[in-house]
Short mmCIF file of C-alpha atoms in Angstrom, two decimals:
data_model
loop_
_atom_site.label_atom_id
_atom_site.label_comp_id
_atom_site.label_asym_id
_atom_site.label_seq_id
_atom_site.Cartn_x
_atom_site.Cartn_y
_atom_site.Cartn_z
CA MET P 1 -32.46 19.12 68.13
CA THR P 2 -36.19 18.47 68.32
CA VAL P 3 -37.89 15.50 69.94
CA THR P 4 -40.82 14.02 68.03
CA GLU P 5 -43.46 12.27 70.08
CA ALA P 6 -44.06 8.70 68.96
CA PRO P 7 -47.50 7.90 67.59
CA PRO P 8 -49.90 6.26 70.09
CA GLU P 9 -49.64 2.80 68.55
CA THR P 10 -45.85 2.71 68.97
CA ARG P 11 -45.37 4.66 72.20
CA PRO P 12 -43.45 2.77 74.90
CA VAL P 13 -45.53 1.97 77.95
CA PRO P 14 -44.17 3.41 81.22
CA THR P 15 -43.19 0.69 83.68
CA ARG P 16 -45.66 1.78 86.33
CA THR P 17 -48.66 1.75 83.99
CA ARG P 18 -47.72 -1.45 82.25
CA LYS P 19 -48.91 -3.67 85.10
CA ARG P 20 -52.24 -1.86 85.36
CA THR P 21 -52.76 -1.92 81.60
CA ARG P 22 -52.03 -5.61 81.30
CA THR P 23 -54.46 -6.34 84.12
CA GLN P 24 -57.18 -4.48 82.23
CA GLU P 25 -56.37 -6.36 79.06
CA LEU P 26 -56.56 -9.72 80.81
CA GLN P 27 -59.92 -8.64 82.22
CA GLY P 28 -61.05 -7.87 78.69
CA VAL P 29 -59.84 -11.24 77.43
CA ARG P 30 -61.73 -12.90 80.27
CA GLY P 31 -64.87 -11.00 79.28
CA LEU P 32 -64.62 -12.08 75.65
CA ALA P 33 -64.05 -15.69 76.71
CA ALA P 34 -67.10 -15.63 78.98
CA LEU P 35 -69.34 -14.24 76.20
CA SER P 36 -67.95 -16.85 73.82
CA THR P 37 -68.84 -19.57 76.32
CA VAL P 38 -72.45 -18.38 76.47
CA ALA P 39 -72.75 -18.46 72.66
CA PHE P 40 -71.12 -21.91 72.54
CA HIS P 41 -73.60 -23.44 74.97
CA VAL P 42 -76.57 -21.89 73.17
CA TRP P 43 -75.12 -23.40 69.99
CA GLN P 44 -75.04 -26.81 71.69
CA GLN P 45 -78.59 -26.37 72.99
CA TYR P 46 -79.92 -25.74 69.49
CA TYR P 47 -78.37 -28.84 67.95
CA VAL P 48 -81.04 -31.13 66.44
CA TYR P 49 -80.55 -34.90 66.58
CA ASP P 50 -82.31 -37.46 64.42
CA ALA P 51 -81.62 -40.79 62.76
CA ALA P 52 -79.08 -39.14 60.46
CA GLY P 53 -77.10 -37.73 63.39
CA GLY P 54 -76.62 -34.26 64.84
CA HIS P 55 -77.41 -31.10 62.91
CA PRO P 56 -76.05 -27.69 63.99
CA PRO P 57 -78.47 -24.75 64.21
CA VAL P 58 -76.69 -23.03 61.30
CA ASP P 59 -75.41 -25.15 58.43
CA ASN P 60 -72.16 -23.28 57.95
CA PRO P 61 -68.89 -25.07 58.84
CA HIS P 62 -66.95 -21.80 59.17
CA LEU P 63 -69.45 -20.35 61.61
CA ALA P 64 -69.58 -23.67 63.42
CA ALA P 65 -65.79 -23.60 63.87
CA LEU P 66 -65.96 -20.08 65.30
CA LEU P 67 -68.83 -20.78 67.69
CA SER P 68 -67.41 -24.15 68.70
CA LEU P 69 -64.00 -22.70 69.52
CA GLU P 70 -63.81 -23.85 73.13
CA VAL P 71 -62.14 -21.30 75.38
CA ILE P 72 -61.94 -23.37 78.56
CA ASP P 73 -58.22 -23.86 78.01
CA LEU P 74 -57.80 -20.08 77.97
CA PHE P 75 -59.33 -19.90 81.44
CA PHE P 76 -56.94 -22.62 82.62
CA VAL P 77 -53.87 -20.90 81.14
CA MET P 78 -54.82 -17.51 82.60
CA SER P 79 -55.61 -18.92 86.03
CA ALA P 80 -52.38 -20.88 86.24
CA TYR P 81 -50.32 -17.94 84.99
CA LEU P 82 -51.64 -15.52 87.59
CA LEU P 83 -51.44 -17.95 90.50
CA THR P 84 -47.98 -19.27 89.58
CA LEU P 85 -46.32 -15.85 89.25
CA PRO P 86 -45.44 -15.49 92.98
CA TYR P 87 -43.95 -18.99 93.04
CA ALA P 88 -41.94 -18.35 89.88
CA ARG P 89 -40.55 -15.09 91.24
CA ALA P 90 -39.61 -16.71 94.54
CA ALA P 91 -38.04 -19.74 92.85
CA ILE P 92 -36.06 -17.91 90.17
CA ASP P 93 -35.11 -14.62 91.82
CA GLY P 94 -35.91 -15.17 95.48
CA GLU P 95 -38.19 -12.13 95.36
CA GLY P 96 -41.43 -11.63 97.24
CA SER P 97 -43.16 -14.25 99.29
CA VAL P 98 -45.78 -16.89 98.67
CA ARG P 99 -48.80 -17.50 100.80
CA THR P 100 -49.03 -20.53 103.02
CA GLY P 101 -51.10 -23.36 101.62
CA ARG P 102 -53.79 -22.71 104.20
CA ASP P 103 -54.04 -19.01 103.36
CA PHE P 104 -53.93 -19.73 99.62
CA LEU P 105 -56.85 -22.17 99.87
CA PHE P 106 -58.77 -19.75 102.11
CA ARG P 107 -58.53 -17.00 99.52
CA ARG P 108 -59.41 -19.33 96.68
CA ALA P 109 -62.40 -20.62 98.67
CA ILE P 110 -63.89 -17.17 99.25
CA ARG P 111 -63.38 -16.46 95.57
CA ILE P 112 -65.08 -19.60 94.29
CA LEU P 113 -67.43 -21.08 96.88
CA PRO P 114 -70.06 -18.39 97.63
CA VAL P 115 -71.42 -18.18 94.08
CA TYR P 116 -70.79 -21.84 93.31
CA VAL P 117 -72.51 -23.26 96.38
CA THR P 118 -75.43 -20.84 95.99
CA ALA P 119 -75.93 -21.85 92.36
CA VAL P 120 -75.61 -25.58 93.08
CA LEU P 121 -78.18 -25.45 95.89
CA VAL P 122 -80.64 -23.31 93.91
CA VAL P 123 -80.44 -25.34 90.70
CA TRP P 124 -80.36 -28.73 92.44
CA ALA P 125 -83.37 -27.85 94.61
CA SER P 126 -85.34 -26.68 91.56
CA ARG P 127 -84.70 -29.97 89.80
CA ASN P 128 -85.21 -32.17 92.86
CA PRO P 129 -88.43 -30.81 94.41
CA THR P 130 -88.97 -33.86 96.62
CA LEU P 131 -86.44 -35.33 99.02
CA PRO P 132 -84.14 -37.17 99.05
CA GLY P 133 -83.74 -36.35 95.36
CA ASP P 134 -80.51 -37.24 93.62
CA TRP P 135 -78.46 -36.76 96.79
CA ARG P 136 -75.36 -38.25 95.15
CA ASP P 137 -75.39 -35.55 92.49
CA LEU P 138 -75.60 -32.86 95.18
CA LEU P 139 -72.82 -34.41 97.24
CA GLU P 140 -70.52 -34.78 94.25
CA HIS P 141 -71.03 -31.19 93.14
CA LEU P 142 -70.45 -29.82 96.63
CA THR P 143 -67.22 -31.83 96.89
CA PHE P 144 -66.10 -31.16 93.29
CA THR P 145 -65.96 -34.90 92.58
CA HIS P 146 -68.66 -34.94 89.88
CA ILE P 147 -65.91 -34.89 87.26
CA PHE P 148 -65.21 -38.53 88.11
CA ASP P 149 -68.83 -39.61 87.62
CA ARG P 150 -69.53 -40.47 84.00
CA GLU P 151 -73.29 -40.11 84.45
CA ARG P 152 -73.40 -36.94 86.57
CA ILE P 153 -70.38 -34.99 85.34
CA PHE P 154 -72.63 -32.49 83.50
CA TYR P 155 -75.58 -32.56 85.91
CA THR P 156 -76.90 -29.50 87.79
CA LEU P 157 -74.30 -27.01 86.49
CA GLY P 158 -72.81 -28.48 83.34
CA PRO P 159 -69.83 -26.13 82.83
CA THR P 160 -68.63 -26.51 86.43
CA TRP P 161 -66.76 -29.71 85.67
CA SER P 162 -63.91 -27.28 85.02
CA LEU P 163 -63.95 -26.10 88.64
CA SER P 164 -63.02 -29.61 89.70
CA LEU P 165 -59.88 -29.17 87.62
CA GLU P 166 -59.27 -25.77 89.21
CA ILE P 167 -59.38 -27.35 92.67
CA SER P 168 -57.00 -30.07 91.54
CA PHE P 169 -54.61 -27.43 90.24
CA TYR P 170 -54.71 -25.52 93.53
CA LEU P 171 -53.74 -28.66 95.41
CA VAL P 172 -50.91 -29.40 93.00
CA LEU P 173 -49.64 -25.82 93.14
CA ILE P 174 -49.47 -25.58 96.94
CA ALA P 175 -47.79 -28.99 97.05
CA VAL P 176 -45.28 -28.55 94.22
CA GLY P 177 -44.68 -24.79 94.47
CA PRO P 178 -42.86 -24.70 97.83
CA LEU P 179 -40.83 -27.79 96.87
CA ALA P 180 -39.77 -26.09 93.64
CA ILE P 181 -38.74 -22.96 95.54
CA ARG P 182 -36.60 -24.93 97.99
CA ALA P 183 -35.03 -26.97 95.19
CA CYS P 184 -34.23 -23.86 93.14
CA HIS P 185 -32.61 -22.12 96.09
CA ARG P 186 -29.99 -24.86 96.08
CA LEU P 187 -29.00 -24.02 92.51
CA THR P 188 -26.27 -21.43 92.19
CA THR P 189 -27.13 -19.80 88.86
CA ARG P 190 -30.27 -18.11 87.62
CA ARG P 191 -30.10 -20.06 84.38
CA ALA P 192 -30.15 -23.34 86.28
CA ARG P 193 -33.18 -22.22 88.30
CA ILE P 194 -35.02 -21.18 85.15
CA THR P 195 -34.19 -24.48 83.48
CA ALA P 196 -35.43 -26.45 86.47
CA CYS P 197 -38.74 -24.57 86.58
CA ALA P 198 -39.24 -24.85 82.83
CA ALA P 199 -38.49 -28.57 82.93
CA GLY P 200 -41.08 -29.07 85.64
CA CYS P 201 -43.72 -27.25 83.58
CA ALA P 202 -42.81 -29.29 80.51
CA ALA P 203 -43.18 -32.52 82.48
CA LEU P 204 -46.61 -31.45 83.74
CA TYR P 205 -47.63 -30.60 80.17
CA THR P 206 -46.34 -33.92 78.81
CA PHE P 207 -48.21 -36.14 81.24
CA PRO P 208 -51.69 -35.46 79.76
CA LEU P 209 -50.32 -36.10 76.26
CA VAL P 210 -49.11 -39.52 77.37
CA TRP P 211 -52.39 -40.25 79.14
CA ILE P 212 -54.54 -39.25 76.15
CA SER P 213 -52.39 -41.30 73.77
CA LEU P 214 -52.60 -44.34 76.02
CA ALA P 215 -56.36 -44.03 76.58
CA HIS P 216 -57.25 -43.39 72.94
CA TYR P 217 -54.78 -45.36 70.86
CA VAL P 218 -53.75 -48.19 73.18
CA LEU P 219 -56.82 -48.86 75.33
CA GLY P 220 -59.34 -47.69 72.72
CA ILE P 221 -61.48 -45.77 75.22
CA PRO P 222 -64.17 -43.75 73.37
CA HIS P 223 -64.42 -40.00 73.76
CA THR P 224 -67.77 -40.38 75.53
CA ASP P 225 -66.07 -41.82 78.60
CA TRP P 226 -66.05 -38.31 80.03
CA PRO P 227 -63.96 -38.78 83.21
CA VAL P 228 -61.13 -40.27 81.15
CA TYR P 229 -60.81 -37.24 78.86
CA PHE P 230 -62.16 -34.49 81.14
CA GLY P 231 -60.32 -35.41 84.32
CA PRO P 232 -57.16 -33.66 85.55
CA GLN P 233 -54.99 -36.42 84.15
CA ALA P 234 -56.15 -35.41 80.63
CA ARG P 235 -56.76 -31.66 80.91
CA PHE P 236 -53.83 -30.47 83.01
CA GLY P 237 -52.01 -29.26 79.91
CA GLY P 238 -53.74 -25.87 80.08
CA PHE P 239 -52.55 -25.31 83.63
CA ALA P 240 -49.04 -26.47 82.76
CA ALA P 241 -48.96 -24.00 79.86
CA GLY P 242 -50.02 -21.18 82.20
CA MET P 243 -47.33 -22.15 84.68
CA GLY P 244 -44.81 -22.16 81.85
CA LEU P 245 -45.94 -18.69 80.81
CA ALA P 246 -45.33 -17.39 84.33
CA VAL P 247 -41.85 -18.92 84.36
CA LEU P 248 -41.06 -17.49 80.92
CA LEU P 249 -42.12 -13.94 81.79
CA VAL P 250 -40.29 -13.96 85.12
CA ALA P 251 -37.20 -15.31 83.41
CA ALA P 252 -37.36 -12.77 80.60
CA GLU P 253 -37.99 -9.75 82.86
CA ASP P 254 -37.89 -6.73 80.51
CA ARG P 255 -35.73 -8.44 77.91
CA GLY P 256 -37.06 -9.37 74.50
CA ARG P 257 -40.29 -7.41 74.69
CA LEU P 258 -42.21 -7.55 71.43
CA GLY P 259 -42.66 -4.57 69.15
CA VAL P 260 -46.07 -3.63 67.85
CA ARG P 261 -45.72 -5.51 64.57
CA THR P 262 -44.34 -8.65 66.17
CA ALA P 263 -46.99 -8.65 68.90
CA THR P 264 -49.74 -8.14 66.35
CA ALA P 265 -48.37 -10.84 64.06
CA LEU P 266 -48.06 -13.33 66.92
CA THR P 267 -51.59 -12.57 68.10
CA ALA P 268 -53.00 -12.97 64.59
CA THR P 269 -51.08 -16.23 64.11
CA ALA P 270 -52.30 -17.67 67.40
CA ALA P 271 -55.91 -16.62 66.73
CA THR P 272 -55.79 -18.08 63.22
CA GLY P 273 -54.30 -21.28 64.60
CA LEU P 274 -57.09 -21.59 67.16
CA TYR P 275 -59.74 -21.12 64.48
CA ALA P 276 -58.05 -23.60 62.15
CA LEU P 277 -57.71 -26.12 64.96
CA SER P 278 -61.41 -25.82 65.76
CA TYR P 279 -62.37 -26.14 62.09
CA ILE P 280 -60.20 -29.21 61.44
CA ALA P 281 -61.10 -30.87 64.74
CA HIS P 282 -64.82 -30.70 64.03
CA ALA P 283 -64.37 -31.70 60.39
CA THR P 284 -62.45 -34.86 61.29
CA GLY P 285 -64.91 -36.02 63.94
CA PRO P 286 -64.71 -36.67 67.70
CA GLU P 287 -62.36 -39.63 67.40
CA GLY P 288 -59.97 -37.98 64.93
CA PHE P 289 -56.40 -36.98 65.72
CA TRP P 290 -57.03 -33.23 65.90
CA ARG P 291 -60.06 -33.62 68.15
CA THR P 292 -58.22 -36.05 70.40
CA TYR P 293 -55.37 -33.60 70.98
CA TYR P 294 -57.45 -30.45 70.66
CA HIS P 295 -57.02 -29.19 74.21
CA PRO P 296 -53.25 -29.64 74.62
CA LEU P 297 -52.72 -27.91 71.26
CA ALA P 298 -55.19 -25.14 72.07
CA ALA P 299 -53.35 -24.52 75.35
CA LEU P 300 -50.14 -23.81 73.43
CA LEU P 301 -51.92 -21.38 71.12
CA TRP P 302 -53.52 -19.55 74.05
CA PHE P 303 -50.05 -19.46 75.62
CA ALA P 304 -48.72 -17.68 72.52
CA LEU P 305 -51.64 -15.25 72.38
CA LEU P 306 -51.30 -14.24 76.03
CA TYR P 307 -47.54 -13.90 75.63
CA ALA P 308 -48.13 -11.41 72.81
CA ILE P 309 -50.44 -9.40 75.05
CA LEU P 310 -48.35 -9.53 78.21
CA HIS P 311 -44.80 -9.17 76.91
CA ASN P 312 -44.83 -6.27 74.48
CA SER P 313 -43.02 -3.00 74.99
CA VAL P 314 -45.50 -0.97 72.97
CA GLN P 315 -49.25 -0.82 72.80
CA PRO P 316 -50.74 -2.09 69.55
CA ARG P 317 -53.83 -0.08 68.73
CA TRP P 318 -56.03 -3.16 68.71
CA GLN P 319 -55.28 -3.82 72.37
CA GLY P 320 -57.31 -0.75 73.24
CA ALA P 321 -60.42 -2.79 72.47
CA LEU P 322 -59.54 -5.15 75.32
CA ARG P 323 -59.58 -2.21 77.72
CA ALA P 324 -63.07 -1.05 76.71
CA ARG P 325 -65.14 -0.38 79.81
CA TRP P 326 -68.05 -2.56 78.77
CA LEU P 327 -65.72 -5.49 78.11
CA THR P 328 -63.74 -5.17 81.34
CA ALA P 329 -67.10 -4.89 83.14
CA VAL P 330 -68.07 -8.25 81.64
CA GLY P 331 -64.69 -9.58 82.70
CA LEU P 332 -65.39 -8.45 86.25
CA ILE P 333 -68.57 -10.54 86.45
CA SER P 334 -67.26 -13.33 84.19
CA TYR P 335 -67.14 -15.95 86.95
CA SER P 336 -70.78 -15.38 87.90
CA LEU P 337 -71.64 -15.34 84.19
CA TYR P 338 -69.88 -18.67 83.72
CA ILE P 339 -71.73 -20.22 86.66
CA TRP P 340 -75.24 -18.94 85.89
CA HIS P 341 -75.55 -18.81 82.11
CA GLU P 342 -76.48 -22.46 81.59
CA PRO P 343 -79.32 -22.63 84.17
CA VAL P 344 -80.59 -19.30 82.84
CA MET P 345 -80.57 -20.68 79.29
CA LEU P 346 -82.32 -23.91 80.28
CA PHE P 347 -84.95 -22.05 82.29
CA LEU P 348 -85.72 -19.77 79.35
CA TYR P 349 -85.80 -22.72 76.97
CA ASP P 350 -88.00 -24.95 79.15
CA THR P 351 -90.51 -22.16 79.81
CA GLY P 352 -90.86 -21.34 76.12
CA LEU P 353 -89.20 -17.94 76.37
CA LEU P 354 -86.68 -18.83 73.69
CA PRO P 355 -87.44 -19.33 69.98
CA SER P 356 -88.19 -22.81 68.71
CA GLU P 357 -85.19 -24.83 67.63
CA HIS P 358 -86.93 -25.46 64.32
CA SER P 359 -87.01 -21.77 63.46
CA LYS P 360 -84.20 -20.64 61.16
CA SER P 361 -83.84 -17.42 63.08
CA GLY P 362 -84.20 -19.14 66.43
CA PHE P 363 -80.54 -19.58 67.26
CA PRO P 364 -79.30 -15.99 66.68
CA LEU P 365 -82.22 -14.56 68.63
CA ALA P 366 -81.66 -17.10 71.40
CA VAL P 367 -78.01 -16.02 71.72
CA VAL P 368 -79.11 -12.41 72.20
CA ILE P 369 -81.83 -13.25 74.74
CA VAL P 370 -79.68 -15.66 76.77
CA THR P 371 -76.72 -13.28 76.78
CA ILE P 372 -78.79 -10.36 78.05
CA MET P 373 -80.54 -12.39 80.75
CA ALA P 374 -77.34 -14.14 81.80
CA LEU P 375 -75.52 -10.81 82.09
CA LEU P 376 -78.29 -9.40 84.26
CA THR P 377 -78.24 -12.49 86.47
CA ALA P 378 -74.44 -12.43 86.70
CA THR P 379 -74.46 -8.76 87.66
CA VAL P 380 -76.86 -9.42 90.53
CA SER P 381 -74.85 -12.48 91.54
CA TYR P 382 -71.59 -10.54 91.57
CA TRP P 383 -72.82 -7.67 93.75
CA ALA P 384 -75.08 -9.76 95.99
CA VAL P 385 -72.89 -12.82 96.52
CA GLU P 386 -69.47 -12.74 94.87
CA TYR P 387 -68.27 -9.29 95.94
CA PRO P 388 -69.46 -9.56 99.57
CA GLY P 389 -67.77 -12.96 99.77
CA SER P 390 -64.50 -11.48 98.56
CA LEU P 391 -64.52 -9.07 101.50
CA LEU P 392 -63.80 -12.02 103.76
CA ALA P 393 -60.19 -11.72 102.57
CA ARG P 394 -59.87 -8.81 104.99
CA ALA P 395 -60.23 -11.28 107.84
CA ARG P 396 -56.56 -12.21 107.30
CA ASP P 397 -53.49 -10.03 107.14
CA ARG P 398 -50.70 -10.21 104.56
CA ARG P 399 -49.02 -13.02 106.49
CA GLY P 400 -52.16 -15.13 106.40
CA ARG P 401 -52.93 -14.69 110.09
CA SER P 402 -56.36 -13.88 111.45
CA ARG P 403 -56.70 -10.12 111.69
CA ASP P 404 -57.38 -8.67 115.11
CA PHE P 405 -60.04 -6.02 114.59
CA TYR P 406 -60.42 -5.29 118.29
CA GLY P 407 -56.83 -5.09 119.47
CA SER P 408 -55.82 -2.17 121.62
#
């Protein structure tokens, strides 16, 4: 009897390498999402407005749908998935341990604050050269409350409204997570614990749907009332989907892993659905049904796409692209890229270093220039600020206690 080696695209992944591989793939996904965000904001910058309305830089609805495919919900789903995993394991199987709320927030703070605070102070100071300046804008950004200010929500660092939602999610997770673990430990069967966790995630996902429906169809609040539709009460669906993904994968363990064809088909379906959703949402206008529910629906599609990547037993050949070194390198600096790309773009635009918005070739060239300069800035930011800040994690041990570096 002879044993034939399976071809690379259908070879089972050893258990020990699966975790490492999936981490690389998520890093690649994060890199793609960050690059997509840069292109999206350049696209917005090159919109031209006149008496007839807004005109995109390229008059092609298919390209517009691709460039306008907002990936912020992907970031929310990924973040919630990774941070909820320890809670899901502890609640369902009683395995591992979760960090105390204090230690959790400490580690999140050293991950987020060094680059964020540096960028806020630098950009705010450059735009407020004389004191007191817009001190309220500075205060709100430093306290992550600018998301509740309709006028200043996109000031200073426009994309960082999403970090206010991240902070809200952290607070919800450290409050609800331990309660869920204690409640699940009282249930005698694994199925009951899984059902309880899944029900909680479903409830958290449903709340924004109810809020959006009430705000839009009952109260008639326009989409330009940003805090109503950008606040945690409206955008928590992405986090809930990520929490649900963590519960699903912990519950499934190694059962039901997707084959290469199924994983590829599910990925293609989810990607096509995201593109179609973007196309229809922009075609029907900002007050249309598909635009109103764009983000909750997009969260479900990102959920499906990540499930296809994370829960397969074989490696589809296309997943190798997500592990490309250049892409995982972008994923490594993606947070700094997300923080700095908008001020870099506006600086280049205001100083005339970007092509004119009236030039037909202006937008594509602007995407290239902004991407290159933003990547360079993000690389410096990562190694000069973000990485050194992450080393502060060594100040605490695995139990969350201050580490004694000078003990005998």
